[in-house]
Amino acid sequence: MKAIQFSAYGGPEKASLVECEPPIPTERQLLIEVEAISINPIDWKLYGGGLRWIKPMRFPSTPCFDFAGVVKTVGSGVETYKAGERVFGMLPMNGFGAAAESIAVDSDLVSRMPEGLSFADAAGIPLAGMTALQALRDQGKLQANQRLLVIGAAGGVGHYAIQIGKALKAHVTGVCSTRNIDRVRELGADEVLDYTDPGFTPPAEAFDLIFDAVANKALTYWQPALKSQATYVSTLPSPALILDTMVRTLLMSRQRVKLVMVKPRRKDLDYLAGLAHQGQLKTLIDQVYPLSEFGAALEKSKQGRAQGKIIVAIKADHS
Ligand SMILES: NC(=O)c1ccc[n+]([C@@H]2O[C@H](COP(=O)([O-])OP(=O)(O)OC[C@H]3O[C@@H](n4cnc5c(N)ncnc54)[C@H](OP(=O)(O)O)[C@@H]3O)[C@@H](O)[C@H]2O)c1
């Protein structure tokens, strides 16, 4: 089968398309024929080597976590799925990646794709969608009618956060650049703030929850926008964030600072599949690349300007 491989740390240009043996599933696994995958910033961050002290890679290594495809064979210990079903999911961070024609996946890490969803739409959801869900529902404890601010509202995580915030019945404000204002509004945001406007400052004491999916500014920049009893959740750990969390805990502040670290969970995928089925969760697709242009897809993500999700179609590249 075809797969993408890195043989050492390096940039997107080091990603090679290779022939390798298909994986052999265990009795608890499914063999899945992959139709589409999506790119997340963690994919190029891991292979760039910047995270090697936290998460060292072993080479050769196949990248990517998000997949959507069709069940080919079912392990003898799996009763929940049958061959031919359309499924999607996120691989754990300790094995063979999703950028391949076939993958073996534990059956409790996948969910059935809802009717009407394309493979590209489904492949966008797992890592970014679960990050947004776990940030808003679990870390942020978002309640109906609360006011939510999503920073990075046009990106992979942020565009799902806008929609999940609305599904949780919050009043949602998105932060993005001028070119994305209409997109973010179409995703359901009640209000949109343009951070590129020279006069932009975050509104004072306006939000019960700030979800920062960009995290390129110190917490002190956004802190005045939090109500006195409110939560700030970030997707990126930084020494300043960790220090601030400790100080606030010591001072018994009623403002909480949290970090989301996404965990693959089938029940969360099921929940997101349900939202997609009801038309409450759509994948905004930036661009679909063939597998042969995997490096270009990774490079596009690295530029940090993705509008929604970057998708790689696996099957369309069979020729
Ligand atoms: N901790 C975890 O478990 C976890 C999980 C997922 C992701 N992450 C991290 O979270 C970050 C976001 O991930 P992602 O998949 O959403 O990335 P992404 O899709 O690459 O995000 C790109 C978006 O960021 C927006 N953006 C850039 N600068 C901005 C700014 N100053 N203000 C507002 N928006 C800005 C861009 O919109 P404009 O063009 O409009 O600026 C673009 O739409 C990444 O660093 C990723 O590694 C962490």
mmCIF file of C-alpha atoms and ligand atoms in Angstrom:
data_model
loop_
_atom_site.group_PDB
_atom_site.id
_atom_site.type_symbol
_atom_site.label_atom_id
_atom_site.label_comp_id
_atom_site.label_asym_id
_atom_site.label_seq_id
_atom_site.Cartn_x
_atom_site.Cartn_y
_atom_site.Cartn_z
ATOM 1 C CA MET A 1 0.000 0.000 0.000
ATOM 2 C CA LYS A 2 0.979 3.671 -0.306
ATOM 3 C CA ALA A 3 1.778 5.722 2.787
ATOM 4 C CA ILE A 4 3.535 8.935 3.717
ATOM 5 C CA GLN A 5 6.748 8.513 5.673
ATOM 6 C CA PHE A 6 9.275 10.700 7.443
ATOM 7 C CA SER A 7 12.674 9.037 7.843
ATOM 8 C CA ALA A 8 14.053 11.789 10.119
ATOM 9 C CA TYR A 9 13.018 15.121 11.640
ATOM 10 C CA GLY A 10 12.436 17.790 9.017
ATOM 11 C CA GLY A 11 9.990 20.125 7.295
ATOM 12 C CA PRO A 12 7.096 19.251 4.958
ATOM 13 C CA GLU A 13 9.561 18.678 2.076
ATOM 14 C CA LYS A 14 10.878 15.601 3.950
ATOM 15 C CA ALA A 15 7.526 13.796 3.683
ATOM 16 C CA SER A 16 7.878 10.950 1.134
ATOM 17 C CA LEU A 17 5.259 8.799 -0.557
ATOM 18 C CA VAL A 18 6.410 5.167 -0.118
ATOM 19 C CA GLU A 19 5.192 1.600 -0.695
ATOM 20 C CA CYS A 20 4.881 -0.448 2.503
ATOM 21 C CA GLU A 21 3.103 -3.499 3.921
ATOM 22 C CA PRO A 22 -0.489 -2.938 5.099
ATOM 23 C CA PRO A 23 -0.939 -3.238 8.886
ATOM 24 C CA ILE A 24 -2.272 -6.450 10.456
ATOM 25 C CA PRO A 25 -5.121 -5.645 12.866
ATOM 26 C CA THR A 26 -5.309 -7.273 16.319
ATOM 27 C CA GLU A 27 -8.514 -8.981 17.457
ATOM 28 C CA ARG A 28 -9.720 -5.675 19.021
ATOM 29 C CA GLN A 29 -9.011 -3.646 15.895
ATOM 30 C CA LEU A 30 -10.586 -2.742 12.573
ATOM 31 C CA LEU A 31 -8.693 -2.605 9.294
ATOM 32 C CA ILE A 32 -9.867 0.595 7.625
ATOM 33 C CA GLU A 33 -9.442 1.631 4.006
ATOM 34 C CA VAL A 34 -8.725 5.324 4.386
ATOM 35 C CA GLU A 35 -10.551 7.725 2.071
ATOM 36 C CA ALA A 36 -9.513 11.077 3.547
ATOM 37 C CA ILE A 37 -7.387 12.496 6.354
ATOM 38 C CA SER A 38 -6.989 16.003 7.747
ATOM 39 C CA ILE A 39 -3.926 18.002 8.701
ATOM 40 C CA ASN A 40 -3.482 19.499 12.179
ATOM 41 C CA PRO A 41 -0.633 21.815 13.271
ATOM 42 C CA ILE A 42 0.617 19.051 15.600
ATOM 43 C CA ASP A 43 1.529 17.035 12.459
ATOM 44 C CA TRP A 44 4.230 19.483 11.280
ATOM 45 C CA LYS A 45 5.184 20.416 14.858
ATOM 46 C CA LEU A 46 6.015 16.792 15.728
ATOM 47 C CA TYR A 47 8.164 16.223 12.627
ATOM 48 C CA GLY A 48 9.788 19.643 12.804
ATOM 49 C CA GLY A 49 11.465 18.392 15.974
ATOM 50 C CA GLY A 50 10.413 21.291 18.228
ATOM 51 C CA LEU A 51 8.470 18.916 20.487
ATOM 52 C CA ARG A 52 11.112 16.144 20.571
ATOM 53 C CA TRP A 53 11.765 16.628 24.310
ATOM 54 C CA ILE A 54 8.082 16.086 25.114
ATOM 55 C CA LYS A 55 7.183 13.637 22.343
ATOM 56 C CA PRO A 56 10.215 12.060 20.642
ATOM 57 C CA MET A 57 9.482 10.384 17.303
ATOM 58 C CA ARG A 58 10.758 6.995 16.152
ATOM 59 C CA PHE A 59 11.597 6.702 12.453
ATOM 60 C CA PRO A 60 10.471 5.776 9.883
ATOM 61 C CA SER A 61 7.160 7.299 10.917
ATOM 62 C CA THR A 62 3.821 7.895 9.191
ATOM 63 C CA PRO A 63 2.155 11.203 10.165
ATOM 64 C CA CYS A 64 -1.412 12.368 10.935
ATOM 65 C CA PHE A 65 -4.154 11.427 13.361
ATOM 66 C CA ASP A 66 -7.510 12.185 11.694
ATOM 67 C CA PHE A 67 -9.091 9.756 9.246
ATOM 68 C CA ALA A 68 -12.353 8.803 7.572
ATOM 69 C CA GLY A 69 -12.801 5.592 5.606
ATOM 70 C CA VAL A 70 -14.493 2.235 5.191
ATOM 71 C CA VAL A 71 -14.150 -0.829 7.453
ATOM 72 C CA LYS A 72 -12.408 -3.547 5.457
ATOM 73 C CA THR A 73 -12.028 -6.301 8.044
ATOM 74 C CA VAL A 74 -13.097 -6.686 11.659
ATOM 75 C CA GLY A 75 -11.028 -8.291 14.452
ATOM 76 C CA SER A 76 -12.526 -11.432 16.021
ATOM 77 C CA GLY A 77 -13.117 -9.588 19.329
ATOM 78 C CA VAL A 78 -15.062 -6.688 17.787
ATOM 79 C CA GLU A 79 -18.858 -6.907 17.781
ATOM 80 C CA THR A 80 -19.816 -3.281 17.199
ATOM 81 C CA TYR A 81 -18.785 -2.852 13.554
ATOM 82 C CA LYS A 82 -19.031 -4.769 10.314
ATOM 83 C CA ALA A 83 -17.167 -4.644 7.016
ATOM 84 C CA GLY A 84 -18.372 -1.897 4.694
ATOM 85 C CA GLU A 85 -19.359 0.624 7.387
ATOM 86 C CA ARG A 86 -18.198 4.243 6.971
ATOM 87 C CA VAL A 87 -16.285 5.378 10.040
ATOM 88 C CA PHE A 88 -14.084 8.235 11.231
ATOM 89 C CA GLY A 89 -11.787 8.849 14.162
ATOM 90 C CA MET A 90 -8.501 9.986 15.648
ATOM 91 C CA LEU A 91 -5.509 7.693 16.077
ATOM 92 C CA PRO A 92 -3.692 7.703 19.426
ATOM 93 C CA MET A 93 -0.376 9.589 19.500
ATOM 94 C CA ASN A 94 1.789 6.491 19.885
ATOM 95 C CA GLY A 95 1.666 4.531 16.675
ATOM 96 C CA PHE A 96 1.382 4.365 12.900
ATOM 97 C CA GLY A 97 -0.263 7.492 11.466
ATOM 98 C CA ALA A 98 -3.307 7.968 9.261
ATOM 99 C CA ALA A 99 -1.565 9.140 6.065
ATOM 100 C CA ALA A 100 -1.823 5.705 4.444
ATOM 101 C CA GLU A 101 -4.194 3.675 2.269
ATOM 102 C CA SER A 102 -4.978 1.286 5.158
ATOM 103 C CA ILE A 103 -4.793 1.640 8.945
ATOM 104 C CA ALA A 104 -5.504 -0.669 11.899
ATOM 105 C CA VAL A 105 -7.453 1.097 14.669
ATOM 106 C CA ASP A 106 -8.854 0.042 18.053
ATOM 107 C CA SER A 107 -12.610 -0.212 17.562
ATOM 108 C CA ASP A 108 -13.307 1.985 20.621
ATOM 109 C CA LEU A 109 -11.572 4.945 18.925
ATOM 110 C CA VAL A 110 -13.891 5.166 15.919
ATOM 111 C CA SER A 111 -17.440 6.318 15.321
ATOM 112 C CA ARG A 112 -19.894 5.756 12.479
ATOM 113 C CA MET A 113 -20.109 8.567 9.948
ATOM 114 C CA PRO A 114 -23.543 10.153 9.827
ATOM 115 C CA GLU A 115 -25.593 9.837 6.636
ATOM 116 C CA GLY A 116 -24.877 12.540 4.096
ATOM 117 C CA LEU A 117 -21.427 13.457 5.399
ATOM 118 C CA SER A 118 -18.568 13.242 2.896
ATOM 119 C CA PHE A 119 -15.270 11.561 3.818
ATOM 120 C CA ALA A 120 -13.561 14.964 3.594
ATOM 121 C CA ASP A 121 -16.079 16.551 5.994
ATOM 122 C CA ALA A 122 -15.746 13.660 8.458
ATOM 123 C CA ALA A 123 -11.933 13.591 8.315
ATOM 124 C CA GLY A 124 -11.837 17.228 9.412
ATOM 125 C CA ILE A 125 -13.724 16.671 12.632
ATOM 126 C CA PRO A 126 -11.903 14.346 15.079
ATOM 127 C CA LEU A 127 -8.853 16.127 16.556
ATOM 128 C CA ALA A 128 -10.005 19.723 16.063
ATOM 129 C CA GLY A 129 -13.659 19.017 16.877
ATOM 130 C CA MET A 130 -12.851 17.053 20.042
ATOM 131 C CA THR A 131 -10.407 19.795 21.120
ATOM 132 C CA ALA A 132 -13.155 22.405 20.774
ATOM 133 C CA LEU A 133 -15.728 20.212 22.534
ATOM 134 C CA GLN A 134 -13.434 19.249 25.411
ATOM 135 C CA ALA A 135 -12.313 22.890 25.811
ATOM 136 C CA LEU A 136 -15.828 24.366 25.944
ATOM 137 C CA ARG A 137 -17.773 21.616 27.721
ATOM 138 C CA ASP A 138 -15.174 19.981 30.005
ATOM 139 C CA GLN A 139 -12.609 22.710 30.780
ATOM 140 C CA GLY A 140 -14.803 25.769 30.271
ATOM 141 C CA LYS A 141 -18.047 24.250 31.678
ATOM 142 C CA LEU A 142 -19.921 26.409 29.150
ATOM 143 C CA GLN A 143 -23.610 26.897 30.057
ATOM 144 C CA ALA A 144 -26.587 28.075 27.998
ATOM 145 C CA ASN A 145 -26.814 31.869 27.629
ATOM 146 C CA GLN A 146 -23.216 32.412 28.759
ATOM 147 C CA ARG A 147 -21.027 34.643 26.637
ATOM 148 C CA LEU A 148 -18.207 32.856 24.819
ATOM 149 C CA LEU A 149 -15.273 34.410 22.945
ATOM 150 C CA VAL A 150 -13.457 32.189 20.413
ATOM 151 C CA ILE A 151 -10.023 33.458 19.332
ATOM 152 C CA GLY A 152 -8.931 31.929 16.012
ATOM 153 C CA ALA A 153 -12.550 31.540 14.922
ATOM 154 C CA ALA A 154 -11.741 30.735 11.276
ATOM 155 C CA GLY A 155 -9.183 28.005 11.969
ATOM 156 C CA GLY A 156 -9.516 24.244 12.298
ATOM 157 C CA VAL A 157 -10.320 24.248 16.023
ATOM 158 C CA GLY A 158 -11.986 27.664 16.145
ATOM 159 C CA HIS A 159 -14.571 27.088 13.407
ATOM 160 C CA TYR A 160 -15.841 23.995 15.219
ATOM 161 C CA ALA A 161 -15.779 25.902 18.542
ATOM 162 C CA ILE A 162 -18.112 28.567 17.113
ATOM 163 C CA GLN A 163 -20.615 25.890 16.075
ATOM 164 C CA ILE A 164 -20.302 23.818 19.268
ATOM 165 C CA GLY A 165 -20.743 27.009 21.312
ATOM 166 C CA LYS A 166 -24.019 27.661 19.478
ATOM 167 C CA ALA A 167 -25.110 24.031 19.912
ATOM 168 C CA LEU A 168 -24.501 24.498 23.673
ATOM 169 C CA LYS A 169 -26.756 27.580 23.420
ATOM 170 C CA ALA A 170 -24.138 30.180 24.316
ATOM 171 C CA HIS A 171 -23.890 33.708 22.919
ATOM 172 C CA VAL A 172 -20.808 33.362 20.693
ATOM 173 C CA THR A 173 -18.322 36.021 19.553
ATOM 174 C CA GLY A 174 -15.540 35.068 17.144
ATOM 175 C CA VAL A 175 -12.167 36.788 16.643
ATOM 176 C CA CYS A 176 -10.655 36.619 13.146
ATOM 177 C CA SER A 177 -9.077 38.769 10.426
ATOM 178 C CA THR A 178 -11.082 40.869 7.955
ATOM 179 C CA ARG A 179 -11.146 38.265 5.164
ATOM 180 C CA ASN A 180 -12.838 35.717 7.465
ATOM 181 C CA ILE A 181 -15.594 37.887 9.012
ATOM 182 C CA ASP A 182 -18.378 36.661 6.701
ATOM 183 C CA ARG A 183 -17.275 33.028 7.054
ATOM 184 C CA VAL A 184 -17.332 33.187 10.849
ATOM 185 C CA ARG A 185 -20.750 34.850 10.804
ATOM 186 C CA GLU A 186 -22.048 32.125 8.450
ATOM 187 C CA LEU A 187 -20.817 29.505 10.941
ATOM 188 C CA GLY A 188 -23.315 30.994 13.411
ATOM 189 C CA ALA A 189 -21.319 33.519 15.461
ATOM 190 C CA ASP A 190 -23.577 36.154 17.034
ATOM 191 C CA GLU A 191 -20.796 38.740 16.834
ATOM 192 C CA VAL A 192 -17.437 38.903 15.052
ATOM 193 C CA LEU A 193 -14.404 40.976 16.082
ATOM 194 C CA ASP A 194 -11.645 41.818 13.594
ATOM 195 C CA TYR A 195 -8.272 41.621 15.333
ATOM 196 C CA THR A 196 -6.577 43.317 12.360
ATOM 197 C CA ASP A 197 -8.626 46.504 12.897
ATOM 198 C CA PRO A 198 -6.079 49.080 14.188
ATOM 199 C CA GLY A 199 -8.564 50.188 16.880
ATOM 200 C CA PHE A 200 -9.254 46.656 18.116
ATOM 201 C CA THR A 201 -9.277 46.076 21.863
ATOM 202 C CA PRO A 202 -11.119 43.232 23.582
ATOM 203 C CA PRO A 203 -14.387 44.441 25.179
ATOM 204 C CA ALA A 204 -14.081 44.833 28.967
ATOM 205 C CA GLU A 205 -15.553 42.240 31.378
ATOM 206 C CA ALA A 206 -17.714 40.803 28.619
ATOM 207 C CA PHE A 207 -17.147 37.041 28.619
ATOM 208 C CA ASP A 208 -17.849 34.026 30.848
ATOM 209 C CA LEU A 209 -15.455 31.922 28.773
ATOM 210 C CA ILE A 210 -12.603 32.793 26.458
ATOM 211 C CA PHE A 211 -11.341 29.932 24.289
ATOM 212 C CA ASP A 212 -7.981 30.882 22.805
ATOM 213 C CA ALA A 213 -7.089 28.640 19.857
ATOM 214 C CA VAL A 214 -4.263 30.979 18.761
ATOM 215 C CA ALA A 215 -2.495 31.722 22.056
ATOM 216 C CA ASN A 216 0.001 34.174 20.570
ATOM 217 C CA LYS A 217 -0.656 36.880 23.183
ATOM 218 C CA ALA A 218 0.000 36.984 26.916
ATOM 219 C CA LEU A 219 -2.980 36.198 29.091
ATOM 220 C CA THR A 220 -2.850 39.795 30.385
ATOM 221 C CA TYR A 221 -4.033 40.949 26.941
ATOM 222 C CA TRP A 222 -7.321 39.008 27.169
ATOM 223 C CA GLN A 223 -7.781 39.000 30.950
ATOM 224 C CA PRO A 224 -9.673 42.369 31.091
ATOM 225 C CA ALA A 225 -12.296 40.829 28.776
ATOM 226 C CA LEU A 226 -13.161 38.146 31.359
ATOM 227 C CA LYS A 227 -16.026 38.698 33.798
ATOM 228 C CA SER A 228 -15.034 38.499 37.473
ATOM 229 C CA GLN A 229 -16.042 34.824 37.618
ATOM 230 C CA ALA A 230 -14.945 33.410 34.297
ATOM 231 C CA THR A 231 -12.598 30.956 32.585
ATOM 232 C CA TYR A 232 -9.847 31.269 29.978
ATOM 233 C CA VAL A 233 -8.964 28.044 28.129
ATOM 234 C CA SER A 234 -5.927 27.823 25.842
ATOM 235 C CA THR A 235 -4.842 25.158 23.355
ATOM 236 C CA LEU A 236 -1.153 25.869 23.897
ATOM 237 C CA PRO A 237 0.905 25.346 27.057
ATOM 238 C CA SER A 238 3.403 28.101 27.838
ATOM 239 C CA PRO A 239 5.484 28.763 30.963
ATOM 240 C CA ALA A 240 3.596 32.081 31.421
ATOM 241 C CA LEU A 241 0.238 30.277 31.306
ATOM 242 C CA ILE A 242 1.346 27.664 33.832
ATOM 243 C CA LEU A 243 2.725 30.366 36.159
ATOM 244 C CA ASP A 244 -0.454 32.410 35.868
ATOM 245 C CA THR A 245 -2.584 29.356 36.688
ATOM 246 C CA MET A 246 -0.535 28.744 39.844
ATOM 247 C CA VAL A 247 -0.691 32.396 40.946
ATOM 248 C CA ARG A 248 -4.451 32.575 40.417
ATOM 249 C CA THR A 249 -4.944 29.344 42.380
ATOM 250 C CA LEU A 250 -2.824 30.707 45.251
ATOM 251 C CA LEU A 251 -4.757 33.995 45.230
ATOM 252 C CA MET A 252 -8.015 32.033 45.081
ATOM 253 C CA SER A 253 -9.059 34.135 42.077
ATOM 254 C CA ARG A 254 -12.538 33.418 40.726
ATOM 255 C CA GLN A 255 -11.071 33.599 37.231
ATOM 256 C CA ARG A 256 -9.756 30.215 36.144
ATOM 257 C CA VAL A 257 -7.013 29.534 33.591
ATOM 258 C CA LYS A 258 -7.027 26.149 31.882
ATOM 259 C CA LEU A 259 -5.285 24.208 29.157
ATOM 260 C CA VAL A 260 -7.063 21.698 26.935
ATOM 261 C CA MET A 261 -5.114 18.591 25.870
ATOM 262 C CA VAL A 262 -7.299 16.671 23.439
ATOM 263 C CA LYS A 263 -8.077 13.030 24.221
ATOM 264 C CA PRO A 264 -9.498 10.646 21.606
ATOM 265 C CA ARG A 265 -12.894 9.517 22.969
ATOM 266 C CA ARG A 266 -15.524 7.590 21.084
ATOM 267 C CA LYS A 267 -18.414 9.172 22.985
ATOM 268 C CA ASP A 268 -17.188 12.635 21.964
ATOM 269 C CA LEU A 269 -16.958 11.527 18.328
ATOM 270 C CA ASP A 270 -20.499 10.160 18.614
ATOM 271 C CA TYR A 271 -21.663 13.512 19.995
ATOM 272 C CA LEU A 272 -19.989 15.429 17.142
ATOM 273 C CA ALA A 273 -21.408 12.962 14.591
ATOM 274 C CA GLY A 274 -24.843 13.684 16.094
ATOM 275 C CA LEU A 275 -24.364 17.439 15.685
ATOM 276 C CA ALA A 276 -23.225 16.926 12.077
ATOM 277 C CA HIS A 277 -26.270 14.736 11.411
ATOM 278 C CA GLN A 278 -28.565 17.493 12.745
ATOM 279 C CA GLY A 279 -26.825 20.070 10.549
ATOM 280 C CA GLN A 280 -25.341 21.853 13.583
ATOM 281 C CA LEU A 281 -21.696 21.044 12.758
ATOM 282 C CA LYS A 282 -20.224 21.655 9.326
ATOM 283 C CA THR A 283 -16.622 21.303 8.229
ATOM 284 C CA LEU A 284 -15.273 24.382 6.512
ATOM 285 C CA ILE A 285 -12.783 23.011 3.982
ATOM 286 C CA ASP A 286 -9.825 25.193 3.055
ATOM 287 C CA GLN A 287 -8.475 22.888 0.334
ATOM 288 C CA VAL A 288 -8.364 19.193 -0.597
ATOM 289 C CA TYR A 289 -4.941 17.872 -1.681
ATOM 290 C CA PRO A 290 -4.134 14.513 -3.305
ATOM 291 C CA LEU A 291 -1.851 12.196 -1.303
ATOM 292 C CA SER A 292 0.990 12.916 -3.744
ATOM 293 C CA GLU A 293 0.879 16.568 -2.591
ATOM 294 C CA PHE A 294 0.945 15.769 1.121
ATOM 295 C CA GLY A 295 3.988 18.007 1.684
ATOM 296 C CA ALA A 296 2.133 21.001 0.178
ATOM 297 C CA ALA A 297 -0.830 20.341 2.500
ATOM 298 C CA LEU A 298 1.496 20.304 5.508
ATOM 299 C CA GLU A 299 3.191 23.500 4.301
ATOM 300 C CA LYS A 300 -0.216 25.205 3.942
ATOM 301 C CA SER A 301 -1.013 24.371 7.572
ATOM 302 C CA LYS A 302 2.381 25.644 8.675
ATOM 303 C CA GLN A 303 1.596 29.086 7.226
ATOM 304 C CA GLY A 304 -1.095 29.432 9.941
ATOM 305 C CA ARG A 305 -3.787 30.952 7.726
ATOM 306 C CA ALA A 306 -6.002 27.910 7.105
ATOM 307 C CA GLN A 307 -9.705 28.681 6.674
ATOM 308 C CA GLY A 308 -11.190 25.648 8.393
ATOM 309 C CA LYS A 309 -9.593 22.277 7.651
ATOM 310 C CA ILE A 310 -6.932 21.148 5.191
ATOM 311 C CA ILE A 311 -7.866 17.731 3.790
ATOM 312 C CA VAL A 312 -5.819 15.078 1.982
ATOM 313 C CA ALA A 313 -7.823 12.686 -0.227
ATOM 314 C CA ILE A 314 -6.223 9.236 -0.116
ATOM 315 C CA LYS A 315 -8.330 7.182 -2.532
ATOM 316 C CA ALA A 316 -8.537 9.816 -5.258
ATOM 317 C CA ASP A 317 -4.796 9.298 -5.693
ATOM 318 C CA HIS A 318 -4.830 5.591 -6.596
ATOM 319 C CA SER A 319 -3.692 5.955 -10.209
HETATM 320 N N1 LIG B 1 -3.725 21.261 23.152
HETATM 321 C C1 LIG B 1 -4.361 20.534 22.240
HETATM 322 O O1 LIG B 1 -4.853 19.437 22.517
HETATM 323 C C2 LIG B 1 -4.497 21.103 20.833
HETATM 324 C C3 LIG B 1 -5.404 20.506 19.950
HETATM 325 C C4 LIG B 1 -5.574 21.084 18.691
HETATM 326 C C5 LIG B 1 -4.827 22.200 18.319
HETATM 327 N N2 LIG B 1 -3.927 22.714 19.205
HETATM 328 C C6 LIG B 1 -3.149 23.923 18.833
HETATM 329 O O2 LIG B 1 -4.085 24.990 18.678
HETATM 330 C C7 LIG B 1 -3.647 25.876 17.665
HETATM 331 C C8 LIG B 1 -4.782 26.069 16.657
HETATM 332 O O3 LIG B 1 -5.006 24.863 15.952
HETATM 333 P P1 LIG B 1 -5.852 24.903 14.599
HETATM 334 O O4 LIG B 1 -5.947 23.524 14.097
HETATM 335 O O5 LIG B 1 -7.106 25.700 14.779
HETATM 336 O O6 LIG B 1 -4.851 25.776 13.690
HETATM 337 P P2 LIG B 1 -5.093 26.412 12.274
HETATM 338 O O7 LIG B 1 -6.273 25.814 11.603
HETATM 339 O O8 LIG B 1 -3.789 26.375 11.563
HETATM 340 O O9 LIG B 1 -5.432 27.947 12.609
HETATM 341 C C9 LIG B 1 -5.334 28.855 11.591
HETATM 342 C C10 LIG B 1 -6.229 30.039 11.895
HETATM 343 O O10 LIG B 1 -5.633 30.855 12.907
HETATM 344 C C11 LIG B 1 -6.132 32.161 12.700
HETATM 345 N N3 LIG B 1 -5.284 33.150 13.340
HETATM 346 C C12 LIG B 1 -3.942 33.307 13.216
HETATM 347 N N4 LIG B 1 -3.547 34.352 13.992
HETATM 348 C C13 LIG B 1 -4.663 34.817 14.610
HETATM 349 C C14 LIG B 1 -4.912 35.854 15.547
HETATM 350 N N5 LIG B 1 -3.929 36.633 15.994
HETATM 351 N N6 LIG B 1 -6.186 36.047 15.988
HETATM 352 C C15 LIG B 1 -7.202 35.296 15.540
HETATM 353 N N7 LIG B 1 -7.028 34.292 14.643
HETATM 354 C C16 LIG B 1 -5.779 34.062 14.190
HETATM 355 C C17 LIG B 1 -6.140 32.321 11.194
HETATM 356 O O11 LIG B 1 -7.173 33.183 10.863
HETATM 357 P P3 LIG B 1 -6.877 34.601 10.208
HETATM 358 O O12 LIG B 1 -6.259 34.288 8.861
HETATM 359 O O13 LIG B 1 -8.238 35.215 10.159
HETATM 360 O O14 LIG B 1 -5.916 35.290 11.113
HETATM 361 C C18 LIG B 1 -6.452 30.902 10.695
HETATM 362 O O15 LIG B 1 -7.800 30.792 10.304
HETATM 363 C C19 LIG B 1 -2.377 25.256 17.074
HETATM 364 O O16 LIG B 1 -1.256 25.850 17.678
HETATM 365 C C20 LIG B 1 -2.462 23.790 17.493
HETATM 366 O O17 LIG B 1 -1.210 23.158 17.584
HETATM 367 C C21 LIG B 1 -3.733 22.201 20.445
#
